[in-house]
mmCIF file of C-alpha atoms in Angstrom:
data_model
loop_
_atom_site.group_PDB
_atom_site.id
_atom_site.type_symbol
_atom_site.label_atom_id
_atom_site.label_comp_id
_atom_site.label_asym_id
_atom_site.label_seq_id
_atom_site.Cartn_x
_atom_site.Cartn_y
_atom_site.Cartn_z
ATOM 1 C CA MET A 162 28.168 -64.824 178.434
ATOM 2 C CA TYR A 163 26.776 -61.859 176.781
ATOM 3 C CA GLN A 164 26.380 -58.645 178.781
ATOM 4 C CA MET A 165 23.089 -57.032 178.305
ATOM 5 C CA ASN A 166 22.930 -53.182 178.123
ATOM 6 C CA PRO A 167 19.795 -51.264 178.606
ATOM 7 C CA PRO A 168 18.474 -49.453 175.582
ATOM 8 C CA GLN A 169 19.841 -45.825 175.017
ATOM 9 C CA PRO A 170 17.552 -42.913 174.239
ATOM 10 C CA ALA A 171 17.660 -41.629 170.668
ATOM 11 C CA VAL A 172 19.830 -38.449 170.125
ATOM 12 C CA PRO A 173 18.277 -35.953 167.768
ATOM 13 C CA PRO A 174 20.522 -34.721 164.878
ATOM 14 C CA GLU A 175 22.353 -31.350 165.352
ATOM 15 C CA THR A 176 20.858 -28.398 163.583
ATOM 16 C CA PRO A 177 23.252 -25.774 162.039
ATOM 17 C CA GLN A 178 23.442 -22.506 163.971
ATOM 18 C CA GLU A 179 22.976 -19.214 162.125
ATOM 19 C CA LYS A 180 26.083 -16.853 161.975
ATOM 20 C CA LYS A 181 25.707 -13.668 163.912
ATOM 21 C CA ARG A 182 25.799 -10.497 161.730
ATOM 22 C CA LEU A 183 27.285 -7.123 162.803
ATOM 23 C CA SER A 184 24.740 -4.555 163.597
ATOM 24 C CA VAL A 185 24.767 -1.117 162.025
ATOM 25 C CA PRO A 186 26.070 0.571 165.185
ATOM 26 C CA GLN A 187 28.939 -1.939 165.304
ATOM 27 C CA ILE A 188 29.883 -1.242 161.672
ATOM 28 C CA MET A 189 29.819 2.506 162.265
ATOM 29 C CA LEU A 190 31.993 2.059 165.335
ATOM 30 C CA ILE A 191 34.608 0.100 163.341
ATOM 31 C CA VAL A 192 34.650 2.683 160.541
ATOM 32 C CA LEU A 193 35.084 5.497 163.014
ATOM 33 C CA THR A 194 37.896 3.614 164.725
ATOM 34 C CA ILE A 195 39.764 3.092 161.430
ATOM 35 C CA ALA A 196 39.240 6.729 160.423
ATOM 36 C CA PHE A 197 40.512 7.935 163.765
ATOM 37 C CA ALA A 198 43.567 5.718 163.493
ATOM 38 C CA ALA A 199 44.293 7.015 159.987
ATOM 39 C CA TRP A 200 43.855 10.626 161.091
ATOM 40 C CA TYR A 201 46.105 10.069 164.063
ATOM 41 C CA LEU A 202 48.861 8.523 161.934
ATOM 42 C CA ILE A 203 48.660 11.284 159.347
ATOM 43 C CA THR A 204 48.726 14.091 161.881
ATOM 44 C CA THR A 205 51.526 12.570 163.923
ATOM 45 C CA LEU A 206 53.770 11.377 161.075
ATOM 46 C CA THR A 207 53.237 14.236 158.572
ATOM 47 C CA PRO A 208 55.364 17.323 159.370
ATOM 48 C CA ASP A 209 53.632 20.622 159.920
ATOM 49 C CA PRO A 210 53.433 22.800 156.775
ATOM 50 C CA ALA A 211 56.008 25.574 156.547
ATOM 51 C CA ARG A 212 54.892 28.810 158.140
ATOM 52 C CA PHE A 213 57.492 31.092 156.581
ATOM 53 C CA ALA A 214 59.331 31.538 153.263
ATOM 54 C CA THR A 215 62.105 33.716 151.870
ATOM 55 C CA ILE A 216 61.685 36.217 149.066
ATOM 56 C CA THR A 217 63.875 35.242 146.091
ATOM 57 C CA ALA A 218 65.006 37.145 142.993
ATOM 58 C CA ASP A 219 64.328 35.897 139.484
ATOM 59 C CA THR A 220 63.746 37.161 135.964
ATOM 60 C CA ILE A 221 60.537 37.046 134.007
ATOM 61 C CA GLY A 222 59.760 37.764 130.415
ATOM 62 C CA SER A 223 59.197 36.282 126.994
ATOM 63 C CA ARG A 224 61.777 34.275 125.081
ATOM 64 C CA TYR A 225 62.075 33.963 121.309
ATOM 65 C CA THR A 226 64.511 31.495 119.764
ATOM 66 C CA GLY A 227 65.774 31.484 116.209
ATOM 67 C CA ASP A 228 68.679 31.318 113.773
ATOM 68 C CA CYS A 229 71.012 34.312 113.550
ATOM 69 C CA LEU A 230 73.164 35.746 110.767
ATOM 70 C CA ILE A 231 75.922 38.096 111.975
ATOM 71 C CA VAL A 232 76.590 41.266 109.974
ATOM 72 C CA ARG A 233 79.725 43.284 110.709
ATOM 73 C CA ASN A 234 80.882 46.673 109.468
ATOM 74 C CA GLU A 235 83.824 45.204 107.569
ATOM 75 C CA SER A 236 85.741 45.775 104.340
ATOM 76 C CA PRO A 237 87.683 43.016 102.555
ATOM 77 C CA PHE A 238 90.968 43.669 100.746
ATOM 78 C CA ASP A 239 92.130 41.427 97.938
ATOM 79 C CA ALA A 240 94.994 41.080 95.490
ATOM 80 C CA GLU A 241 95.396 39.580 92.047
ATOM 81 C CA GLY A 242 98.210 37.314 90.989
ATOM 82 C CA LEU A 243 99.900 36.981 94.357
ATOM 83 C CA SER A 244 102.525 34.414 95.236
ATOM 84 C CA SER A 245 102.586 34.645 99.023
ATOM 85 C CA VAL A 246 101.724 36.974 101.900
ATOM 86 C CA GLU A 247 103.916 38.136 104.778
ATOM 87 C CA TYR A 248 101.686 39.131 107.698
ATOM 88 C CA ILE A 249 102.979 42.058 109.726
ATOM 89 C CA ALA A 250 100.046 43.000 111.974
ATOM 90 C CA GLU A 251 98.784 40.515 114.556
ATOM 91 C CA GLU A 252 95.517 38.687 113.937
ATOM 92 C CA GLY A 253 92.486 40.158 115.718
ATOM 93 C CA THR A 254 94.258 43.283 117.000
ATOM 94 C CA THR A 255 93.275 46.925 116.605
ATOM 95 C CA VAL A 256 95.411 48.828 114.086
ATOM 96 C CA TYR A 257 95.510 52.523 113.286
ATOM 97 C CA ARG A 258 96.050 54.708 110.252
ATOM 98 C CA GLY A 259 99.453 54.077 108.688
ATOM 99 C CA THR A 260 100.002 50.708 110.394
ATOM 100 C CA THR A 261 101.559 48.131 108.064
ATOM 101 C CA ILE A 262 99.153 45.223 107.623
ATOM 102 C CA CYS A 263 101.094 42.854 105.377
ATOM 103 C CA ASN A 264 103.467 42.498 102.437
ATOM 104 C CA VAL A 265 102.146 40.747 99.349
ATOM 105 C CA TYR A 266 104.598 39.046 96.981
ATOM 106 C CA LEU A 267 103.275 39.065 93.431
ATOM 107 C CA SER A 268 103.263 36.087 91.089
ATOM 108 C CA GLY A 269 106.664 35.402 89.592
ATOM 109 C CA PHE A 270 108.422 36.082 92.869
ATOM 110 C CA SER A 271 110.739 33.292 93.954
ATOM 111 C CA THR A 272 111.724 32.457 97.496
ATOM 112 C CA ARG A 273 115.300 32.225 96.199
ATOM 113 C CA GLU A 274 115.356 36.017 96.356
ATOM 114 C CA LEU A 275 114.810 35.856 100.113
ATOM 115 C CA THR A 276 117.482 33.175 100.440
ATOM 116 C CA THR A 277 119.981 35.389 98.601
ATOM 117 C CA LEU A 278 119.123 38.316 100.883
ATOM 118 C CA GLN A 279 119.755 36.185 103.961
ATOM 119 C CA GLU A 280 123.114 35.072 102.565
ATOM 120 C CA TYR A 281 124.220 38.720 102.172
ATOM 121 C CA ARG A 282 123.123 39.457 105.747
ATOM 122 C CA ASP A 283 125.006 36.429 107.075
ATOM 123 C CA GLN A 284 128.145 37.687 105.333
ATOM 124 C CA ILE A 285 127.693 41.127 106.902
ATOM 125 C CA LYS A 286 127.296 39.558 110.344
ATOM 126 C CA GLU A 287 130.406 37.378 109.983
ATOM 127 C CA TYR A 288 132.534 40.275 108.796
ATOM 128 C CA GLN A 289 131.295 42.534 111.622
ATOM 129 C CA ILE A 290 132.296 39.889 114.171
ATOM 130 C CA LYS A 291 135.734 39.623 112.564
ATOM 131 C CA LEU A 292 136.265 43.388 112.693
ATOM 132 C CA LEU A 293 135.202 43.563 116.335
ATOM 133 C CA GLN A 294 137.556 40.736 117.274
ATOM 134 C CA ASN A 295 140.458 42.635 115.686
ATOM 135 C CA GLU A 296 139.741 45.726 117.789
ATOM 136 C CA ILE A 297 142.553 46.619 120.177
ATOM 137 C CA ASN A 298 140.997 49.501 122.074
ATOM 138 C CA THR A 299 137.825 49.050 124.143
ATOM 139 C CA ASP A 300 134.734 50.639 122.601
ATOM 140 C CA ALA A 301 132.579 51.685 125.577
ATOM 141 C CA TRP A 302 129.603 52.707 123.445
ATOM 142 C CA MET A 303 129.638 49.387 121.589
ATOM 143 C CA GLU A 304 129.709 47.512 124.889
ATOM 144 C CA LYS A 305 126.720 49.523 126.089
ATOM 145 C CA LEU A 306 124.732 48.726 122.946
ATOM 146 C CA GLU A 307 125.663 45.042 123.192
ATOM 147 C CA SER A 308 124.618 44.958 126.865
ATOM 148 C CA GLU A 309 121.251 46.506 125.960
ATOM 149 C CA VAL A 310 120.610 43.793 123.347
ATOM 150 C CA MET A 311 121.511 40.994 125.779
ATOM 151 C CA THR A 312 119.314 42.498 128.511
ATOM 152 C CA ARG A 313 116.283 42.741 126.228
ATOM 153 C CA ALA A 314 116.850 39.206 124.927
ATOM 154 C CA ARG A 315 117.014 37.873 128.490
ATOM 155 C CA GLU A 316 113.744 39.644 129.374
ATOM 156 C CA VAL A 317 112.026 38.024 126.383
ATOM 157 C CA ARG A 318 113.240 34.583 127.484
ATOM 158 C CA GLU A 319 111.939 35.213 131.013
ATOM 159 C CA ILE A 320 108.460 36.075 129.686
ATOM 160 C CA ILE A 321 108.502 32.918 127.572
ATOM 161 C CA SER A 322 109.358 30.965 130.728
ATOM 162 C CA GLY A 323 106.324 32.355 132.544
ATOM 163 C CA ALA A 324 107.379 35.717 133.977
ATOM 164 C CA ARG A 325 104.830 38.551 133.962
ATOM 165 C CA GLY A 326 105.149 41.082 131.171
ATOM 166 C CA ASN A 327 103.963 42.205 127.746
ATOM 167 C CA MET A 328 105.632 40.070 125.078
ATOM 168 C CA ALA A 329 104.753 42.439 122.225
ATOM 169 C CA ASN A 330 106.302 45.430 123.992
ATOM 170 C CA GLN A 331 109.366 43.427 124.953
ATOM 171 C CA GLU A 332 109.909 42.247 121.390
ATOM 172 C CA ASN A 333 109.687 45.855 120.174
ATOM 173 C CA LEU A 334 112.321 46.897 122.725
ATOM 174 C CA LEU A 335 114.602 44.053 121.606
ATOM 175 C CA GLN A 336 114.185 44.985 117.951
ATOM 176 C CA ALA A 337 114.971 48.639 118.709
ATOM 177 C CA ALA A 338 118.151 47.632 120.574
ATOM 178 C CA ILE A 339 119.310 45.449 117.644
ATOM 179 C CA LEU A 340 118.653 48.245 115.133
ATOM 180 C CA ALA A 341 120.617 50.713 117.289
ATOM 181 C CA ARG A 342 123.580 48.341 117.382
ATOM 182 C CA GLN A 343 123.463 47.782 113.609
ATOM 183 C CA SER A 344 123.255 51.507 112.956
ATOM 184 C CA TYR A 345 126.333 52.127 115.088
ATOM 185 C CA LEU A 346 128.290 49.340 113.356
ATOM 186 C CA ARG A 347 127.397 50.736 109.919
ATOM 187 C CA GLU A 348 128.710 54.158 110.984
ATOM 188 C CA LYS A 349 131.755 52.738 112.783
ATOM 189 C CA TYR A 350 133.018 50.847 109.719
ATOM 190 C CA SER A 351 131.750 53.204 107.034
ATOM 191 C CA ASP A 352 135.293 53.560 105.612
ATOM 192 C CA ASP A 353 135.792 49.814 105.211
ATOM 193 C CA GLN A 354 135.413 49.040 101.479
ATOM 194 C CA ARG A 355 134.434 45.392 101.914
ATOM 195 C CA MET A 356 131.784 46.296 104.457
ATOM 196 C CA THR A 357 130.446 49.022 102.150
ATOM 197 C CA ARG A 358 130.255 46.534 99.261
ATOM 198 C CA LEU A 359 128.315 44.045 101.402
ATOM 199 C CA TYR A 360 125.860 46.754 102.406
ATOM 200 C CA ASP A 361 125.413 47.686 98.744
ATOM 201 C CA ASP A 362 124.689 44.060 97.842
ATOM 202 C CA GLU A 363 122.087 43.858 100.615
ATOM 203 C CA GLN A 364 120.417 47.084 99.454
ATOM 204 C CA SER A 365 120.325 45.948 95.826
ATOM 205 C CA GLN A 366 118.688 42.680 96.830
ATOM 206 C CA LEU A 367 116.118 44.543 98.950
ATOM 207 C CA GLN A 368 115.254 46.720 95.946
ATOM 208 C CA ARG A 369 114.934 43.633 93.762
ATOM 209 C CA ILE A 370 112.542 42.049 96.261
ATOM 210 C CA SER A 371 110.653 45.334 96.597
ATOM 211 C CA SER A 372 109.846 45.269 92.887
ATOM 212 C CA TRP A 373 107.890 42.071 93.497
ATOM 213 C CA THR A 374 106.315 43.313 96.721
ATOM 214 C CA LYS A 375 103.245 45.404 97.487
ATOM 215 C CA GLN A 376 102.835 46.718 101.014
ATOM 216 C CA TYR A 377 99.381 47.227 102.496
ATOM 217 C CA VAL A 378 98.856 49.772 105.279
ATOM 218 C CA SER A 379 95.739 50.731 107.219
ATOM 219 C CA MET A 380 93.805 53.676 105.797
ATOM 220 C CA LEU A 381 91.342 53.759 108.703
ATOM 221 C CA ASP A 382 91.745 55.681 111.923
ATOM 222 C CA SER A 383 90.990 52.547 113.948
ATOM 223 C CA ALA A 384 89.836 49.022 113.030
ATOM 224 C CA VAL A 385 90.294 45.365 113.909
ATOM 225 C CA VAL A 386 92.350 43.417 111.351
ATOM 226 C CA SER A 387 91.718 39.772 110.528
ATOM 227 C CA PHE A 388 93.335 37.512 107.949
ATOM 228 C CA TYR A 389 90.392 35.081 107.937
ATOM 229 C CA SER A 390 87.542 35.494 105.471
ATOM 230 C CA ASP A 391 84.386 33.546 104.584
ATOM 231 C CA GLY A 392 83.452 35.449 101.418
ATOM 232 C CA TYR A 393 80.267 36.994 102.841
ATOM 233 C CA GLU A 394 82.024 40.332 103.366
ATOM 234 C CA TYR A 395 81.632 41.306 99.691
ATOM 235 C CA GLY A 396 77.836 41.198 99.626
ATOM 236 C CA LEU A 397 76.733 41.506 103.257
ATOM 237 C CA ASN A 398 77.616 44.546 105.340
ATOM 238 C CA ASN A 399 76.194 47.327 107.474
ATOM 239 C CA GLN A 400 75.107 49.265 104.386
ATOM 240 C CA ASN A 401 72.740 46.638 102.957
ATOM 241 C CA TYR A 402 71.862 44.356 105.874
ATOM 242 C CA ASP A 403 68.214 45.533 105.856
ATOM 243 C CA GLN A 404 67.675 44.711 102.169
ATOM 244 C CA PHE A 405 67.535 40.913 102.456
ATOM 245 C CA SER A 406 64.291 38.965 102.646
ATOM 246 C CA PRO A 407 63.730 36.145 105.152
ATOM 247 C CA ALA A 408 64.244 33.598 102.346
ATOM 248 C CA GLU A 409 67.600 35.165 101.398
ATOM 249 C CA VAL A 410 68.689 35.244 105.040
ATOM 250 C CA ARG A 411 67.718 31.579 105.400
ATOM 251 C CA ALA A 412 69.798 30.714 102.329
ATOM 252 C CA MET A 413 72.848 32.551 103.737
ATOM 253 C CA ILE A 414 72.463 30.821 107.105
ATOM 254 C CA ASN A 415 72.459 27.517 105.217
ATOM 255 C CA GLY A 416 75.780 28.419 103.554
ATOM 256 C CA GLN A 417 74.835 30.231 100.352
ATOM 257 C CA LYS A 418 76.945 33.359 99.928
ATOM 258 C CA PRO A 419 75.282 36.603 98.793
ATOM 259 C CA LYS A 420 75.353 36.992 95.018
ATOM 260 C CA GLU A 421 76.038 40.712 94.835
ATOM 261 C CA ASN A 422 79.608 42.022 94.795
ATOM 262 C CA ALA A 423 81.136 38.548 94.781
ATOM 263 C CA LEU A 424 84.920 38.194 94.813
ATOM 264 C CA ALA A 425 86.255 38.682 91.291
ATOM 265 C CA LYS A 426 87.753 35.677 89.598
ATOM 266 C CA GLY A 427 91.527 35.454 89.965
ATOM 267 C CA LYS A 428 91.636 37.560 93.126
ATOM 268 C CA THR A 429 92.409 36.368 96.626
ATOM 269 C CA THR A 430 91.206 37.951 99.869
ATOM 270 C CA ILE A 431 94.253 38.782 101.957
ATOM 271 C CA TYR A 432 92.638 40.478 104.979
ATOM 272 C CA ARG A 433 89.561 42.338 106.215
ATOM 273 C CA MET A 434 89.187 45.472 108.324
ATOM 274 C CA VAL A 435 86.349 45.419 110.869
ATOM 275 C CA GLN A 436 84.961 48.522 112.536
ATOM 276 C CA ASP A 437 84.486 47.948 116.264
ATOM 277 C CA GLY A 438 81.626 49.071 118.503
ATOM 278 C CA GLN A 439 78.561 48.212 116.405
ATOM 279 C CA TRP A 440 77.301 45.187 114.462
ATOM 280 C CA TYR A 441 74.004 43.710 113.346
ATOM 281 C CA VAL A 442 72.056 40.463 113.591
ATOM 282 C CA LEU A 443 69.493 39.142 111.128
ATOM 283 C CA MET A 444 67.400 36.760 113.217
ATOM 284 C CA LEU A 445 64.772 34.355 111.904
ATOM 285 C CA ILE A 446 62.355 33.881 114.810
ATOM 286 C CA ARG A 447 60.723 30.471 115.112
ATOM 287 C CA ASP A 448 57.668 31.948 116.864
ATOM 288 C CA SER A 449 56.203 33.639 113.806
ATOM 289 C CA GLY A 450 53.212 34.905 115.819
ATOM 290 C CA TRP A 451 55.305 37.438 117.733
ATOM 291 C CA ASN A 452 54.920 41.103 116.803
ATOM 292 C CA PRO A 453 58.198 42.988 117.471
ATOM 293 C CA VAL A 454 58.264 46.670 118.353
ATOM 294 C CA GLU A 455 60.775 48.821 116.461
ATOM 295 C CA GLY A 456 63.124 50.581 118.838
ATOM 296 C CA ALA A 457 62.517 48.103 121.661
ATOM 297 C CA GLU A 458 65.565 46.665 123.426
ATOM 298 C CA TYR A 459 66.053 43.015 124.292
ATOM 299 C CA ASP A 460 68.696 40.708 125.712
ATOM 300 C CA LEU A 461 70.213 38.632 122.927
ATOM 301 C CA LYS A 462 72.115 35.448 123.750
ATOM 302 C CA LEU A 463 74.129 34.036 120.866
ATOM 303 C CA GLU A 464 74.904 30.355 121.282
ATOM 304 C CA ASN A 465 78.207 29.320 119.691
ATOM 305 C CA PHE A 466 81.572 28.120 120.969
ATOM 306 C CA THR A 467 81.519 30.807 123.664
ATOM 307 C CA ASP A 468 78.025 32.037 124.460
ATOM 308 C CA THR A 469 77.663 35.806 124.176
ATOM 309 C CA THR A 470 74.886 37.921 125.721
ATOM 310 C CA VAL A 471 74.435 41.503 124.511
ATOM 311 C CA ARG A 472 71.770 44.195 124.421
ATOM 312 C CA ALA A 473 70.076 44.446 121.012
ATOM 313 C CA THR A 474 67.679 47.001 119.522
ATOM 314 C CA VAL A 475 64.993 46.118 116.968
ATOM 315 C CA MET A 476 65.642 48.176 113.821
ATOM 316 C CA SER A 477 62.958 46.626 111.577
ATOM 317 C CA PHE A 478 61.279 43.320 110.801
ATOM 318 C CA THR A 479 59.703 41.445 107.881
ATOM 319 C CA ARG A 480 57.208 38.600 107.892
ATOM 320 C CA THR A 481 56.889 36.600 104.669
ATOM 321 C CA GLY A 482 56.408 32.955 103.772
ATOM 322 C CA GLY A 483 55.903 31.886 107.373
ATOM 323 C CA GLU A 484 59.299 33.349 108.422
ATOM 324 C CA LEU A 485 59.714 36.321 110.785
ATOM 325 C CA GLU A 486 62.955 38.200 110.200
ATOM 326 C CA VAL A 487 63.991 40.638 112.921
ATOM 327 C CA ARG A 488 66.873 43.024 112.215
ATOM 328 C CA LEU A 489 68.807 43.893 115.359
ATOM 329 C CA SER A 490 71.514 46.454 116.087
ATOM 330 C CA VAL A 491 74.131 45.786 118.774
ATOM 331 C CA GLN A 492 76.245 48.544 120.305
ATOM 332 C CA ASP A 493 79.072 46.435 121.724
ATOM 333 C CA SER A 494 82.528 45.036 121.010
ATOM 334 C CA VAL A 495 82.787 43.025 117.805
ATOM 335 C CA GLN A 496 85.466 40.721 119.213
ATOM 336 C CA PRO A 497 83.078 37.950 120.448
ATOM 337 C CA VAL A 498 81.583 37.610 116.946
ATOM 338 C CA LEU A 499 84.699 38.376 114.888
ATOM 339 C CA TYR A 500 84.749 34.809 113.526
ATOM 340 C CA VAL A 501 81.024 33.964 113.803
ATOM 341 C CA ARG A 502 78.696 34.157 110.817
ATOM 342 C CA ALA A 503 75.703 31.969 111.726
ATOM 343 C CA CYS A 504 74.494 30.586 115.051
ATOM 344 C CA THR A 505 71.365 30.045 117.125
ATOM 345 C CA GLY A 506 70.115 32.748 119.445
ATOM 346 C CA VAL A 507 67.589 33.560 122.147
ATOM 347 C CA LEU A 508 65.941 36.982 122.260
ATOM 348 C CA GLY A 509 64.219 37.980 125.484
ATOM 349 C CA ASP A 510 62.782 40.933 127.332
ATOM 350 C CA SER A 511 63.826 39.682 130.744
ATOM 351 C CA LYS A 512 63.005 41.853 133.722
ATOM 352 C CA ALA A 513 64.127 41.458 137.305
ATOM 353 C CA SER A 514 61.381 40.364 139.681
ATOM 354 C CA LEU A 515 60.838 39.081 143.214
ATOM 355 C CA THR A 516 59.174 35.707 143.757
ATOM 356 C CA VAL A 517 57.300 34.151 146.678
ATOM 357 C CA PRO A 518 55.270 30.939 147.086
ATOM 358 C CA ALA A 519 51.579 31.247 146.213
ATOM 359 C CA ARG A 520 50.709 30.737 149.916
ATOM 360 C CA ALA A 521 52.518 33.958 150.778
ATOM 361 C CA ILE A 522 49.927 36.101 149.013
ATOM 362 C CA TYR A 523 47.473 37.602 151.501
ATOM 363 C CA THR A 524 44.552 39.844 150.555
ATOM 364 C CA GLN A 525 43.739 42.798 152.784
ATOM 365 C CA ASP A 526 41.116 45.385 151.871
ATOM 366 C CA ASN A 527 40.887 43.806 148.392
ATOM 367 C CA MET A 528 44.600 44.442 147.916
ATOM 368 C CA PRO A 529 47.015 41.510 147.414
ATOM 369 C CA GLY A 530 50.256 41.625 149.328
ATOM 370 C CA VAL A 531 52.686 39.795 151.565
ATOM 371 C CA VAL A 532 53.239 39.862 155.306
ATOM 372 C CA VAL A 533 56.897 40.528 156.064
ATOM 373 C CA VAL A 534 58.264 39.032 159.295
ATOM 374 C CA ASP A 535 61.170 40.567 161.178
ATOM 375 C CA GLY A 536 61.607 39.015 164.590
ATOM 376 C CA ASP A 537 58.451 39.717 166.592
ATOM 377 C CA TYR A 538 57.226 42.325 164.115
ATOM 378 C CA GLU A 539 54.971 41.687 161.127
ATOM 379 C CA TRP A 540 53.553 44.139 158.605
ATOM 380 C CA PHE A 541 51.550 43.953 155.398
ATOM 381 C CA ILE A 542 53.037 45.253 152.128
ATOM 382 C CA PRO A 543 50.778 45.600 149.049
ATOM 383 C CA VAL A 544 52.190 44.208 145.805
ATOM 384 C CA ASN A 545 51.397 43.965 142.106
ATOM 385 C CA ILE A 546 51.221 40.376 140.864
ATOM 386 C CA ILE A 547 53.127 40.139 137.580
ATOM 387 C CA ASP A 548 52.718 36.428 136.850
ATOM 388 C CA ARG A 549 52.075 33.009 138.405
ATOM 389 C CA ARG A 550 54.167 30.011 137.408
ATOM 390 C CA ASP A 551 54.691 26.599 139.012
ATOM 391 C CA ASN A 552 53.105 27.575 142.351
ATOM 392 C CA MET A 553 55.348 30.645 142.493
ATOM 393 C CA VAL A 554 54.136 34.215 142.211
ATOM 394 C CA TYR A 555 56.175 36.991 140.579
ATOM 395 C CA ILE A 556 55.572 40.244 142.444
ATOM 396 C CA ALA A 557 56.638 43.871 142.592
ATOM 397 C CA ALA A 558 56.013 46.129 145.563
ATOM 398 C CA ILE A 559 53.728 49.058 144.868
ATOM 399 C CA GLN A 560 56.080 51.249 146.911
ATOM 400 C CA GLN A 561 59.634 50.842 145.648
ATOM 401 C CA GLY A 562 62.417 49.917 148.037
ATOM 402 C CA VAL A 563 60.334 48.166 150.702
ATOM 403 C CA LEU A 564 60.745 44.596 149.425
ATOM 404 C CA PHE A 565 64.022 42.911 148.589
ATOM 405 C CA GLU A 566 65.585 39.492 148.184
ATOM 406 C CA GLY A 567 66.164 37.570 151.419
ATOM 407 C CA GLN A 568 63.271 38.969 153.451
ATOM 408 C CA THR A 569 61.054 36.531 155.385
ATOM 409 C CA VAL A 570 57.314 36.382 154.652
ATOM 410 C CA ARG A 571 54.499 34.502 156.359
ATOM 411 C CA LEU A 572 52.681 31.666 154.594
ATOM 412 C CA PHE A 573 48.924 31.204 154.870
#
């Protein structure tokens, strides 16, 4: 059987509903909520700005870099036809008038002459030992001299091993003790014919060697001696340093020796004497727009193996061909530049200054200044603003002595 169902009413199709849009007040409320949240996060998570700072010390001034040519007050000494040189003075030391610098052996001299001299001296030593061994009576003075030599020799060995002391002085004392002993032995055995003959042979050989030898001594009251030379000493010195153009200075910096007064052919430089206390610098400044002031003083830093900073005075300057040559005088020890001819340098007029952050500057009655804080006390100090760099201000107090490094100032 079929079950009959009554007819169902027709269902109308669903119509799509329109999406609800946010009203303007709702949008403004959301924006305000987000802004408030952002403000709250920033204010709670970001630390409070610093309220105080410390005054620091620094230097301010202009810097000029360039290439430098060193000029010393030096005199070279040379010799012609030499065979070898025996150096007596120590390299880089100060010598005085009459000090022996070196012995120069002329060409034709043979080292066999020195070998023969040593053979005579060995014979003298051996015979002296033999005579002393044959002594029957004790010679108190000889024992004293021998003890002095051994004591001085032991002191030299101790200094070599690391003990404190002056090696040069100790060697002089040892040499004096040996000479005193030799002088006594010569007098003690003056009647011995064999000993006299050996002494005569030694003296004859010394005279023979002397005929091939020229001794150089210092003719200056005081100077630094050096056995190293670069050839510039003959044409570049304190007498003519201001006569070279920038182009000539550039050529010398690049390795070209001055043409004037060159070393004569066949001669060899054996040493140079350098006057201490003053030297000169020919500096080619890379900032050709700078206008130096004659007589002005600057800090000069020479950059080489060991950087040297000295005070230099502008003597004169020349600007040609795009190069600025500044001639500087230095009143200082020559030792740091004794072996330097060319190097780079930095010339500056640095001045000491105090620095504070830019926020520390406070204007009161149209006068800039800083507010110094000391415990519960604060007071305003007017300043002159020298420069502003990298959010830092270089200042100087109008009244000297009231501001110094380490003081605390308020930030605004």
